[in-house]
mmCIF file of C-alpha atoms in Angstrom:
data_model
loop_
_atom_site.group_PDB
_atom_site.id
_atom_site.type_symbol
_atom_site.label_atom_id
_atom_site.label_comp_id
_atom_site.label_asym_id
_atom_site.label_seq_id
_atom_site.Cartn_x
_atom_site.Cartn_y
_atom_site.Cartn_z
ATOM 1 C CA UNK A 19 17.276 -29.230 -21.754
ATOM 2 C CA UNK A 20 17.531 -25.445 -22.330
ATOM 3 C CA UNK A 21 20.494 -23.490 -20.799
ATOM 4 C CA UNK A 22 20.867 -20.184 -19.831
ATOM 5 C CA UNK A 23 23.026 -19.770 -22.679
ATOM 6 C CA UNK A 24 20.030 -20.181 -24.479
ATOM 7 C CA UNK A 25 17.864 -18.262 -22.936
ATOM 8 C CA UNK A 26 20.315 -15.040 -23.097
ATOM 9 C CA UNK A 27 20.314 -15.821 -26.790
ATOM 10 C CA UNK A 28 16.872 -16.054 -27.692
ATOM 11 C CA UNK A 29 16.357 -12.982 -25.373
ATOM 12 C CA UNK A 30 18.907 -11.009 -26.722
ATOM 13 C CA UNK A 31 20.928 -10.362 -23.762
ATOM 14 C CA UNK A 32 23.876 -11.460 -21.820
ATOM 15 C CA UNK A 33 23.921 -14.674 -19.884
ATOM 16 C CA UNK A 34 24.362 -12.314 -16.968
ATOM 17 C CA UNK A 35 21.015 -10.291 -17.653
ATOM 18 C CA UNK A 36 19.660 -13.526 -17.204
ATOM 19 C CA UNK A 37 20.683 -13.943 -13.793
ATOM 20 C CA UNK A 38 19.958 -10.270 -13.037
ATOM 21 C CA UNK A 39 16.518 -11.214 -14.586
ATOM 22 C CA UNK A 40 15.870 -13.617 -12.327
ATOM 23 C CA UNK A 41 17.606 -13.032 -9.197
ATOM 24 C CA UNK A 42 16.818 -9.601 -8.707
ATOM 25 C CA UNK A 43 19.864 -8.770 -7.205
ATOM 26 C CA UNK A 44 20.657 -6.030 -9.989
ATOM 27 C CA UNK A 45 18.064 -3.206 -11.435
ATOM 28 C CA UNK A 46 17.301 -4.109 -15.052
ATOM 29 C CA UNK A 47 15.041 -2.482 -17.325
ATOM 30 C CA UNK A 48 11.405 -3.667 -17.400
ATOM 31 C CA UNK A 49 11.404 -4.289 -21.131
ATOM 32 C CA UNK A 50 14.733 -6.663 -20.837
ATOM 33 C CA UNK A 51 13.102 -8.400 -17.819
ATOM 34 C CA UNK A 52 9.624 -9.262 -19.954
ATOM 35 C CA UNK A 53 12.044 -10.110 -22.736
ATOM 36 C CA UNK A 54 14.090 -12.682 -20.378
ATOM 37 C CA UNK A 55 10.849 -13.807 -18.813
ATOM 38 C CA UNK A 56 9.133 -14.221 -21.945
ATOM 39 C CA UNK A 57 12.249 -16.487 -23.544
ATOM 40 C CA UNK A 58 11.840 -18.974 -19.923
ATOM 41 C CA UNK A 59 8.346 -19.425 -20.874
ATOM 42 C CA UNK A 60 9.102 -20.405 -24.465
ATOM 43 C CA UNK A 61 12.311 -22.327 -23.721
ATOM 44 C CA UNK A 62 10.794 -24.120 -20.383
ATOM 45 C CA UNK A 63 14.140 -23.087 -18.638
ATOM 46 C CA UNK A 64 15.075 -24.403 -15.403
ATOM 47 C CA UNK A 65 17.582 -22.648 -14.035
ATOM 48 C CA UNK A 66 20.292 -24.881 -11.601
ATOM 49 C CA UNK A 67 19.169 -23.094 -8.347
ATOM 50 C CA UNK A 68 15.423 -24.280 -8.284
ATOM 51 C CA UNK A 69 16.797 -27.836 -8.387
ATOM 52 C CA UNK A 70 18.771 -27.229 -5.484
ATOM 53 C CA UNK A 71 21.626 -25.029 -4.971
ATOM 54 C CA UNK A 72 19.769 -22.924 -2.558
ATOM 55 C CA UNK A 73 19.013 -24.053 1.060
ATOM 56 C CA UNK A 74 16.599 -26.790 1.545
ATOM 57 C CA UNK A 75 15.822 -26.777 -2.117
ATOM 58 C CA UNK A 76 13.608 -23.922 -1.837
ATOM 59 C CA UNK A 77 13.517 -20.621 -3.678
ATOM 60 C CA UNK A 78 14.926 -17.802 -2.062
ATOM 61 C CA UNK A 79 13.616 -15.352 -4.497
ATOM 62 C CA UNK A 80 9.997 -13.550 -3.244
ATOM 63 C CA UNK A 81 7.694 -11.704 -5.530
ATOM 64 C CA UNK A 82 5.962 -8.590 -4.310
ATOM 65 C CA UNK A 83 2.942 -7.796 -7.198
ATOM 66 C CA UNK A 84 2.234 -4.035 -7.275
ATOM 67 C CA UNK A 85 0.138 -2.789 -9.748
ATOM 68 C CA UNK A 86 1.842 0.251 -10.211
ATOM 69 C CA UNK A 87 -0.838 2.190 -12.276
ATOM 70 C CA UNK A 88 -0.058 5.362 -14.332
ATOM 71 C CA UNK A 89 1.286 7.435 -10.988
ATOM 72 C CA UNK A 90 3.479 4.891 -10.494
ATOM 73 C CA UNK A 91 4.540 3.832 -6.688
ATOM 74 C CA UNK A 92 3.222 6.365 -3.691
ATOM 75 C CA UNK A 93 5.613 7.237 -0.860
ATOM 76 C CA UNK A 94 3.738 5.421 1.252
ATOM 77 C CA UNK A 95 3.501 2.106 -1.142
ATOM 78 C CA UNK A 96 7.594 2.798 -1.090
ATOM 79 C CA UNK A 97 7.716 2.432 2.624
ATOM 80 C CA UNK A 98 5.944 -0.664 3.176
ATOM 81 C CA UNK A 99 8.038 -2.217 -0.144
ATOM 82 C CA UNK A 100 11.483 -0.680 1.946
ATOM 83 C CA UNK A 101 10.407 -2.740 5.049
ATOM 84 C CA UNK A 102 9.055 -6.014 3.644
ATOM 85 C CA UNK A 103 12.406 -6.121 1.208
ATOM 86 C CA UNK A 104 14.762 -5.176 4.308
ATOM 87 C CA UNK A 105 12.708 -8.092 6.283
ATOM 88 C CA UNK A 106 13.430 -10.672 3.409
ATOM 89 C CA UNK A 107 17.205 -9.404 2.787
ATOM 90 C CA UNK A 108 18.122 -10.265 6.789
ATOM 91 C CA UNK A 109 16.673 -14.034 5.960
ATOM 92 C CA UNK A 110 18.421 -14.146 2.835
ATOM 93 C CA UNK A 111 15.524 -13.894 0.639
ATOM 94 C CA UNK A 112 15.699 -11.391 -2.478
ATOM 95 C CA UNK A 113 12.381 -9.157 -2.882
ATOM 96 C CA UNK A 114 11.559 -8.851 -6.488
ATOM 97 C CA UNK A 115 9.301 -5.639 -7.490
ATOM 98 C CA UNK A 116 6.789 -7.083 -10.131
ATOM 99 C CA UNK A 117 4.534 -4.212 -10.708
ATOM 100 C CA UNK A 118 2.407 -6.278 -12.831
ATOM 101 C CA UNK A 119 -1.469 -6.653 -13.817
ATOM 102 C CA UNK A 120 -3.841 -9.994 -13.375
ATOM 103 C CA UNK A 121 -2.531 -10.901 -17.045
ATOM 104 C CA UNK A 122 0.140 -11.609 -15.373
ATOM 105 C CA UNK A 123 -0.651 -14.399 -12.912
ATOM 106 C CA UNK A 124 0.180 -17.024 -14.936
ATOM 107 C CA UNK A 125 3.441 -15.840 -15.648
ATOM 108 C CA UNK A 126 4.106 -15.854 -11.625
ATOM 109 C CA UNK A 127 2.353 -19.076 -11.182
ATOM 110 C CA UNK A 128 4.916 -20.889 -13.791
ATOM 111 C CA UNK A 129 7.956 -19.326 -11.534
ATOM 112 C CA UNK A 130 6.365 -20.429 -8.315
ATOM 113 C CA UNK A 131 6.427 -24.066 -10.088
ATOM 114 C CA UNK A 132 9.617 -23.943 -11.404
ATOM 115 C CA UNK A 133 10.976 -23.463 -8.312
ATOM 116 C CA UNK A 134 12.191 -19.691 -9.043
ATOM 117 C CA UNK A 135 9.770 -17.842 -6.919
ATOM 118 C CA UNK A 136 9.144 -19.141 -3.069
ATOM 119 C CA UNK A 137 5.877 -17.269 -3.005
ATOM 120 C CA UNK A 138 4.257 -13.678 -3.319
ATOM 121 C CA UNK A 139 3.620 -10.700 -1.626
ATOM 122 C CA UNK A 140 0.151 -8.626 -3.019
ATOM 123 C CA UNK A 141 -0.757 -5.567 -2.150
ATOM 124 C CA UNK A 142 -3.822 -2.858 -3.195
ATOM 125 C CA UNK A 143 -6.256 -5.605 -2.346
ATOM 126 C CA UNK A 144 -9.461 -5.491 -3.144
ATOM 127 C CA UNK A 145 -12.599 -7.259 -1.134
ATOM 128 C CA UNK A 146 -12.996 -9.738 -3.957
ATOM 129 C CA UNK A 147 -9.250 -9.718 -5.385
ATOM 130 C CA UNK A 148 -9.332 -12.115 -7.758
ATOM 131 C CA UNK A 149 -5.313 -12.286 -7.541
ATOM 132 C CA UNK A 150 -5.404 -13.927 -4.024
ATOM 133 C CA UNK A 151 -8.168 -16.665 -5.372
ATOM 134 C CA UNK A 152 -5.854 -17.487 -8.782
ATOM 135 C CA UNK A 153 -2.597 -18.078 -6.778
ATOM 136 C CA UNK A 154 -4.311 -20.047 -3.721
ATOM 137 C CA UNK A 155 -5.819 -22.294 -6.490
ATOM 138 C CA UNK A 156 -2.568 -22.573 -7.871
ATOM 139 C CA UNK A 157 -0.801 -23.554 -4.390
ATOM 140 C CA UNK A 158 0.988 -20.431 -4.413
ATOM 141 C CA UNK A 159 2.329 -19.391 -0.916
ATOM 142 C CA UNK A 160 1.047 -15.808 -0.596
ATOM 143 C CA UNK A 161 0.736 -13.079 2.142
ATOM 144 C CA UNK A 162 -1.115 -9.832 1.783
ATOM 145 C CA UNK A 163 -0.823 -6.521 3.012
ATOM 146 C CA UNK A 164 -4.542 -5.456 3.490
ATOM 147 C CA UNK A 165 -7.067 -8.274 3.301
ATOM 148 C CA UNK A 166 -10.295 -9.174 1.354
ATOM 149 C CA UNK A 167 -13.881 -9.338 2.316
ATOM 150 C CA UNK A 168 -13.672 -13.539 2.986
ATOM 151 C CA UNK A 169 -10.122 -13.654 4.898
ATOM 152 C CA UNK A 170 -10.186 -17.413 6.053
ATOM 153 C CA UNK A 171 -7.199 -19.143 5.915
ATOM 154 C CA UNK A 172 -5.297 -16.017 4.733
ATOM 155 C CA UNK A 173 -2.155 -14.715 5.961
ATOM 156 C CA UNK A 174 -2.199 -10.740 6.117
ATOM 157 C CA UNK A 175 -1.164 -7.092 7.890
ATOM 158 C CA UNK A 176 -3.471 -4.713 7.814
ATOM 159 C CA UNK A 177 -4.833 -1.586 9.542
ATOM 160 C CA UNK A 178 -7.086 -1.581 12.348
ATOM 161 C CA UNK A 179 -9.303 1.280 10.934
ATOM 162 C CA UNK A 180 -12.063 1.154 13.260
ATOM 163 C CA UNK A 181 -9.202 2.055 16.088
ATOM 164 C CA UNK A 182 -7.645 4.354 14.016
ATOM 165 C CA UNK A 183 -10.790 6.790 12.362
ATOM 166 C CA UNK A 184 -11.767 6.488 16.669
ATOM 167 C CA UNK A 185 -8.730 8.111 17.418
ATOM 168 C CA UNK A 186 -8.272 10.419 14.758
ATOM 169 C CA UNK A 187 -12.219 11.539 15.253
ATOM 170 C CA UNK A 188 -11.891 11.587 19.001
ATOM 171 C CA UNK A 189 -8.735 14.453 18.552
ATOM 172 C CA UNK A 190 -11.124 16.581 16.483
ATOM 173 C CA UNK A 191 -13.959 15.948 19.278
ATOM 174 C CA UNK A 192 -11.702 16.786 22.276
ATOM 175 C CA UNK A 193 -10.580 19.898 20.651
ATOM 176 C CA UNK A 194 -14.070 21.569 19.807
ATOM 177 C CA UNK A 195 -14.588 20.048 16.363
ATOM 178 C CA UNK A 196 -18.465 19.490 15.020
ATOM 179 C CA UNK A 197 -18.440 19.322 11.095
ATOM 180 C CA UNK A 198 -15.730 17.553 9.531
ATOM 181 C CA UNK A 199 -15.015 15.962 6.658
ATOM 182 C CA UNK A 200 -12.545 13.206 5.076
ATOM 183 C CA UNK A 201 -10.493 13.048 1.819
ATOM 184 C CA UNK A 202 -11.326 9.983 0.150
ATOM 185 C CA UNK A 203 -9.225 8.028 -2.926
ATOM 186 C CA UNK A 204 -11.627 8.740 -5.743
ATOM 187 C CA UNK A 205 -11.140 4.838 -7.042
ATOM 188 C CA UNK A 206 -13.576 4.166 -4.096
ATOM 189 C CA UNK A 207 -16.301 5.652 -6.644
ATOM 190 C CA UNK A 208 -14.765 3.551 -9.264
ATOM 191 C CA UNK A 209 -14.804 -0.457 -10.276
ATOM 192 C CA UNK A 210 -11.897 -0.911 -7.649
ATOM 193 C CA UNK A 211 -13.222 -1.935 -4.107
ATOM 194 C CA UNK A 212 -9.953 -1.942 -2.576
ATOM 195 C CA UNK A 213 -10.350 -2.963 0.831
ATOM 196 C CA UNK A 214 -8.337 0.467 2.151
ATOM 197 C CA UNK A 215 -10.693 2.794 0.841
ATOM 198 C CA UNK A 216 -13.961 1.111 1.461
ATOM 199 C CA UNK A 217 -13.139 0.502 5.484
ATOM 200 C CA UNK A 218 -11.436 4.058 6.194
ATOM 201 C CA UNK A 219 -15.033 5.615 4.672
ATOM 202 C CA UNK A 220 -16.910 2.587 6.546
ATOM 203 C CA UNK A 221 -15.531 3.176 9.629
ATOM 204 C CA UNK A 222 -15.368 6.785 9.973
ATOM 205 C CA UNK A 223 -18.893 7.119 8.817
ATOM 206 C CA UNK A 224 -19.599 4.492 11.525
ATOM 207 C CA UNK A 225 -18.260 6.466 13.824
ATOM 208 C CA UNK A 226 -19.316 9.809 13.500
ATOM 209 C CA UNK A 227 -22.750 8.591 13.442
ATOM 210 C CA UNK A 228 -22.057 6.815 16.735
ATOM 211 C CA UNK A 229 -20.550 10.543 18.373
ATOM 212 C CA UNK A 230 -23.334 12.306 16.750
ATOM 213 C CA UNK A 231 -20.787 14.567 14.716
ATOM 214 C CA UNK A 232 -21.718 15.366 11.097
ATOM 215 C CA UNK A 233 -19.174 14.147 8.411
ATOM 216 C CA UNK A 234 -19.058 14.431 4.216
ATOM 217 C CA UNK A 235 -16.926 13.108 2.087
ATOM 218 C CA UNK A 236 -14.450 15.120 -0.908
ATOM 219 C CA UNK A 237 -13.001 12.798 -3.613
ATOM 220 C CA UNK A 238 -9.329 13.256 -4.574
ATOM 221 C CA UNK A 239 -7.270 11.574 -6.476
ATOM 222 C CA UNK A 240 -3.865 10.736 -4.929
ATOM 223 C CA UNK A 241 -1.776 13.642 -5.765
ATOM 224 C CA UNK A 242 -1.031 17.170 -4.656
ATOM 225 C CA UNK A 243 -2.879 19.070 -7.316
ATOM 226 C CA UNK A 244 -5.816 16.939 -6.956
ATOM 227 C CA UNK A 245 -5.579 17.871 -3.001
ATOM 228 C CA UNK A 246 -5.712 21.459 -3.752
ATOM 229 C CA UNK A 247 -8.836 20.803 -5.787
ATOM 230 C CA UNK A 248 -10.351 19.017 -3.131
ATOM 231 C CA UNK A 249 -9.375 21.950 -0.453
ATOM 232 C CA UNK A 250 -11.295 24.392 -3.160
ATOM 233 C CA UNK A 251 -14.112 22.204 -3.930
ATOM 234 C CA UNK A 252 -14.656 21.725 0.427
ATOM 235 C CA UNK A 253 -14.388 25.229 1.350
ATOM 236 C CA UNK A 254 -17.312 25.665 -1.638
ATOM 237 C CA UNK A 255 -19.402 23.400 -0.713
ATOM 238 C CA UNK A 256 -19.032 22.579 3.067
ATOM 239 C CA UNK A 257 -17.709 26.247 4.481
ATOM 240 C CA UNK A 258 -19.199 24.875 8.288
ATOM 241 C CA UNK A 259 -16.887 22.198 8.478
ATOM 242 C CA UNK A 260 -13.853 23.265 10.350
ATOM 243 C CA UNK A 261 -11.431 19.419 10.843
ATOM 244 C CA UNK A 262 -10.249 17.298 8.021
ATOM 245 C CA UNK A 263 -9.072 13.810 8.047
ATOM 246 C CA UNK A 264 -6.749 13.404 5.033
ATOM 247 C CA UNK A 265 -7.191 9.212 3.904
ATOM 248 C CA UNK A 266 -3.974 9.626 0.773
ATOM 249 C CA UNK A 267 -0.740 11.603 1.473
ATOM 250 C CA UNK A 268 0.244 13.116 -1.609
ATOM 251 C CA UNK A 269 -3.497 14.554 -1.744
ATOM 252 C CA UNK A 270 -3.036 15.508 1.759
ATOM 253 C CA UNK A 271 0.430 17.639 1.469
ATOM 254 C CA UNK A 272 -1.338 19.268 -1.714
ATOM 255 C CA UNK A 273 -4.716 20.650 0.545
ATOM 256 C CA UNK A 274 -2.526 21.748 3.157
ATOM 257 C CA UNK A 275 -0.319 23.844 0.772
ATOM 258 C CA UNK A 276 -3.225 25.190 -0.828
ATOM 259 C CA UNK A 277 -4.645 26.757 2.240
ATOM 260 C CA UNK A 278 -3.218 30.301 1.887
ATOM 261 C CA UNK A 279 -4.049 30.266 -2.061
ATOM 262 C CA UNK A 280 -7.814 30.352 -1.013
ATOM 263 C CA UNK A 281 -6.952 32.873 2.277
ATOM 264 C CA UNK A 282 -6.974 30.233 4.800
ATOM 265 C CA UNK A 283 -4.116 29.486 7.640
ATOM 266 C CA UNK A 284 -4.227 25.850 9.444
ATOM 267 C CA UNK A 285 -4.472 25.765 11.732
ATOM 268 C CA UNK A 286 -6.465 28.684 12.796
ATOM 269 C CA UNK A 287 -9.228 28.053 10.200
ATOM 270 C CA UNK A 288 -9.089 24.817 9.366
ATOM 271 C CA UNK A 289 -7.568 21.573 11.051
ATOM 272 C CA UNK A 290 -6.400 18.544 9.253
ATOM 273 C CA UNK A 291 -4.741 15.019 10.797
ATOM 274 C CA UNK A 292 -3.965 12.153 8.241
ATOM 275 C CA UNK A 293 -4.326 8.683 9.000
ATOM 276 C CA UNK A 294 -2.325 7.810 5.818
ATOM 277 C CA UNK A 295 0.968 9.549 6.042
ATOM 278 C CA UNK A 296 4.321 7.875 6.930
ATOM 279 C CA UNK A 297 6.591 9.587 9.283
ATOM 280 C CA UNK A 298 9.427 10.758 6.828
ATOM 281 C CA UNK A 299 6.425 13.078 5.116
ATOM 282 C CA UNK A 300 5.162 14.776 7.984
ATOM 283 C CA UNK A 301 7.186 17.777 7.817
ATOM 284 C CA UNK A 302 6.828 18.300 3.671
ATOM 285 C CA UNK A 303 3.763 20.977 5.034
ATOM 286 C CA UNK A 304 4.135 24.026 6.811
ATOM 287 C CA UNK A 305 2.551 23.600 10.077
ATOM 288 C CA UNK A 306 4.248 19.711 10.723
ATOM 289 C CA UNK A 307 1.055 17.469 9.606
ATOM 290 C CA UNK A 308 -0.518 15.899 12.635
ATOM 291 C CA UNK A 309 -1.056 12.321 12.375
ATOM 292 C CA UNK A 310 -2.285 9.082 13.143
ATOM 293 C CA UNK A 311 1.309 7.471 12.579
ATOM 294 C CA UNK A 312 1.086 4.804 9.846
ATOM 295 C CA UNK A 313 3.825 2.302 10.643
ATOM 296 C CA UNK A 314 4.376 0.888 6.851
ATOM 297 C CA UNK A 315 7.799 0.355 7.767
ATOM 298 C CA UNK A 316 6.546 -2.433 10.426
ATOM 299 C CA UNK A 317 3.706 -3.888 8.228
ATOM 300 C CA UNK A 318 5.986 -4.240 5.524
ATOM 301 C CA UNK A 319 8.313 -6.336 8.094
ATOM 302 C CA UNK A 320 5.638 -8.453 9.223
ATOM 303 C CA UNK A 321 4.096 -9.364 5.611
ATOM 304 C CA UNK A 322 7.553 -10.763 4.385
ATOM 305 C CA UNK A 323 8.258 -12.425 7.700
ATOM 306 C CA UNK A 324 4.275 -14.472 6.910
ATOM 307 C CA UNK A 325 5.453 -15.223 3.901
ATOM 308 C CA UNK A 326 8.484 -16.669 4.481
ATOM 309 C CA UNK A 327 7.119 -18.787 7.417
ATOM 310 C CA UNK A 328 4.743 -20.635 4.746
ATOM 311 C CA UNK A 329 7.595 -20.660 2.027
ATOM 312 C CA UNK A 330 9.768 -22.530 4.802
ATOM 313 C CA UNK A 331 6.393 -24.259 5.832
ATOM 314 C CA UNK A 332 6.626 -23.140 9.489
ATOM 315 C CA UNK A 333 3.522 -22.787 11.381
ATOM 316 C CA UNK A 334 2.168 -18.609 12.739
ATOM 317 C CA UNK A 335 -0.282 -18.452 15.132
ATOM 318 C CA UNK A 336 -0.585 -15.052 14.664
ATOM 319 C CA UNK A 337 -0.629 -14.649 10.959
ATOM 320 C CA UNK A 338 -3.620 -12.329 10.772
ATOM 321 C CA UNK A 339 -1.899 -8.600 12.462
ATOM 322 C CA UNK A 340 -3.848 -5.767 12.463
ATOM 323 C CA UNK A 341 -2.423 -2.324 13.087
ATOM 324 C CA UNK A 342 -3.301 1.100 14.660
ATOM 325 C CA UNK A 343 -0.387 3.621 15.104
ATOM 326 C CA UNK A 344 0.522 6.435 17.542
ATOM 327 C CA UNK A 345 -1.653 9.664 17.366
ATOM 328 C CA UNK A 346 1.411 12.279 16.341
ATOM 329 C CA UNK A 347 0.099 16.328 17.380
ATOM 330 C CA UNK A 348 2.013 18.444 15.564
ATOM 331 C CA UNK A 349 0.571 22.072 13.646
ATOM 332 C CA UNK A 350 -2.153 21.015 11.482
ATOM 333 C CA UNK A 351 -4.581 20.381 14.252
ATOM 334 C CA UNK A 352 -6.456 23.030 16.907
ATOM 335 C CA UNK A 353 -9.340 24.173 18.223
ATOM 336 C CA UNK A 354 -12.246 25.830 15.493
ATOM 337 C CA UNK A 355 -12.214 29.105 14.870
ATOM 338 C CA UNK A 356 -15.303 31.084 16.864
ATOM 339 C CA UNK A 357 -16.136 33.013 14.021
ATOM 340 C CA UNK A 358 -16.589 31.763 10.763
#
């Protein structure tokens, strides 16, 4: 039977690394983790804590899979990974970040076996996420944070979007607002249909049409510069609408700070509230962003604490949560201007 011993050697690394590797409880780089990971697969390692040393023989190491993508994590990915790894930490769980792709799956299926993994968090998921199908079939426990288009017999946090696009549409209304318009993630255009994207647009279409208010739709991708195209590209195209509801944050904080590039003060001009923003960002702009609070933090909480109530195999009534979040007025919103 293969030791660790081994495994450090064929890995080229330290017997510590090793448990670093696998534990989680110390930063390594990604390159020495695939390295270590790569020498368990080939050695068919089994460390001594799968067989036992842990609590009721089960694994108190937990898998969040991110795909991280070339931009790497979002503030607002950050604060939902903060809360579900603070969750798991207070149970004595370890989170592990595996920012991984679908090539992948097999790799976290063989850890869930061995006894190394309890189960896996998933996030960015899309209607037909062919992540959540692989690791049921495999009789992975897994929780998600959003949901796909079939969500029987899942466990999952998400946002209540219908609730919150009626709130953040119904603050535009009340203050004089006619024409608006929403930031979308430009993926939505793409070959992802993740399941954030395609309800915000879904429901605030749904809406609008419902209020009689007229709505478009600007692409953006997820960052500031992309935002300040976005605020460009609206103002050029769409100079009647006068309120904004910003769906990504980065792209958000970017449109905002390209207002008085283009001549334009928020909120005298132009009004924007994001439905997408975490707390700790709402004061990167200049006037305070108004919001729909997004309480990551919380969903992040309740995601882990699913998850560990199937790793423990503990029954949840109430392990589909949806979420809405506070409307926040700060100095991004007012009434239209009465000129244009």
């Amino acid at each position: 039977m293969a030791t660790r011993a081994d495994v450090a050697k064929l890995a080229g690394v330290s017997e510590s690394t090793v448990s670093y590797a696998i534990s989680g409880v110390r930063s390594i780089k990604d390159e020495t983790r695939q390295k270590v990971f790569k020498a368990i697969k080939e050695l068919d390692y089994r460390p001594h804590f799968a067989a036992g040393a842990l609590a009721g023989a089960k694994a108190k190491a937990l898998a969040l899979l991110f795909p991280g993508g070339e931009q790497g994590i979002s503030p607002v990915a950050l604060e939902y990974i903060t809360g579900a790894a603070n969750c798991a930490r207070e149970q004595g769980f370890h989170l592990i970040l595996w920012p991984g792709e679908d090539t992948e799956l097999n790799e976290i299926r063989s850890f869930s076996k061995s006894g190394m993994i309890g189960g896996v968090l998933l996030m960015e998921i899309q209607l037909e996420d062919p992540r959540v199908d692989f690791l049921r079939s495999a009789g992975v426990p897994i929780a998600l944070i959003g949901r796909t288009a079939d969500n029987k017999g899942l466990s999952y946090v998400d946002r209540d979007f219908a609730a919150t696009a009626k709130k953040a549409i119904d603050h535009l209304i009340k203050l004089g607002h006619k024409k608006i318009a929403y930031i979308q993630n430009s993926r939505a255009k793409g070959k992802l249909n993740v399941g954030v994207d395609v309800r915000n647009a879904k429901e605030i279409k749904s809406y609008c049409k419902k209020v009689g208010i007229s709505v478009v739709e600007i692409l953006s991708h997820n960052d500031a510069e992309s935002g300040r195209n976005a605020l460009i590209s609206l103002r050029k195209e769409h100079p009647e609408v006068t309120g904004v509801i910003g769906l990504n944050d980065l792209a958000t904080i970017g449109f905002i700070s390209a207002a008085k590039e283009i001549g334009l003060e928020i909120p005298k001009d132009l009004s924007i509230i994001s439905i997408n923003t975490p707390n700790n960002q709402v004061h990167m702009t200049w006037p305070s962003l108004t919001t729909i609070q997004l309480p990551a933090h919380q969903m992040g909480r309740a995601a882990a604490e699913l998850l560990m109530h199937l790793v423990r195999g503990e029954e949840n009534p109430n392990s589909q949560q949806l979420f809405v979040g506070d409307l926040e007025v700060r100095g991004t919103t007012a009434k239209p201007p009465t000129k244009r």
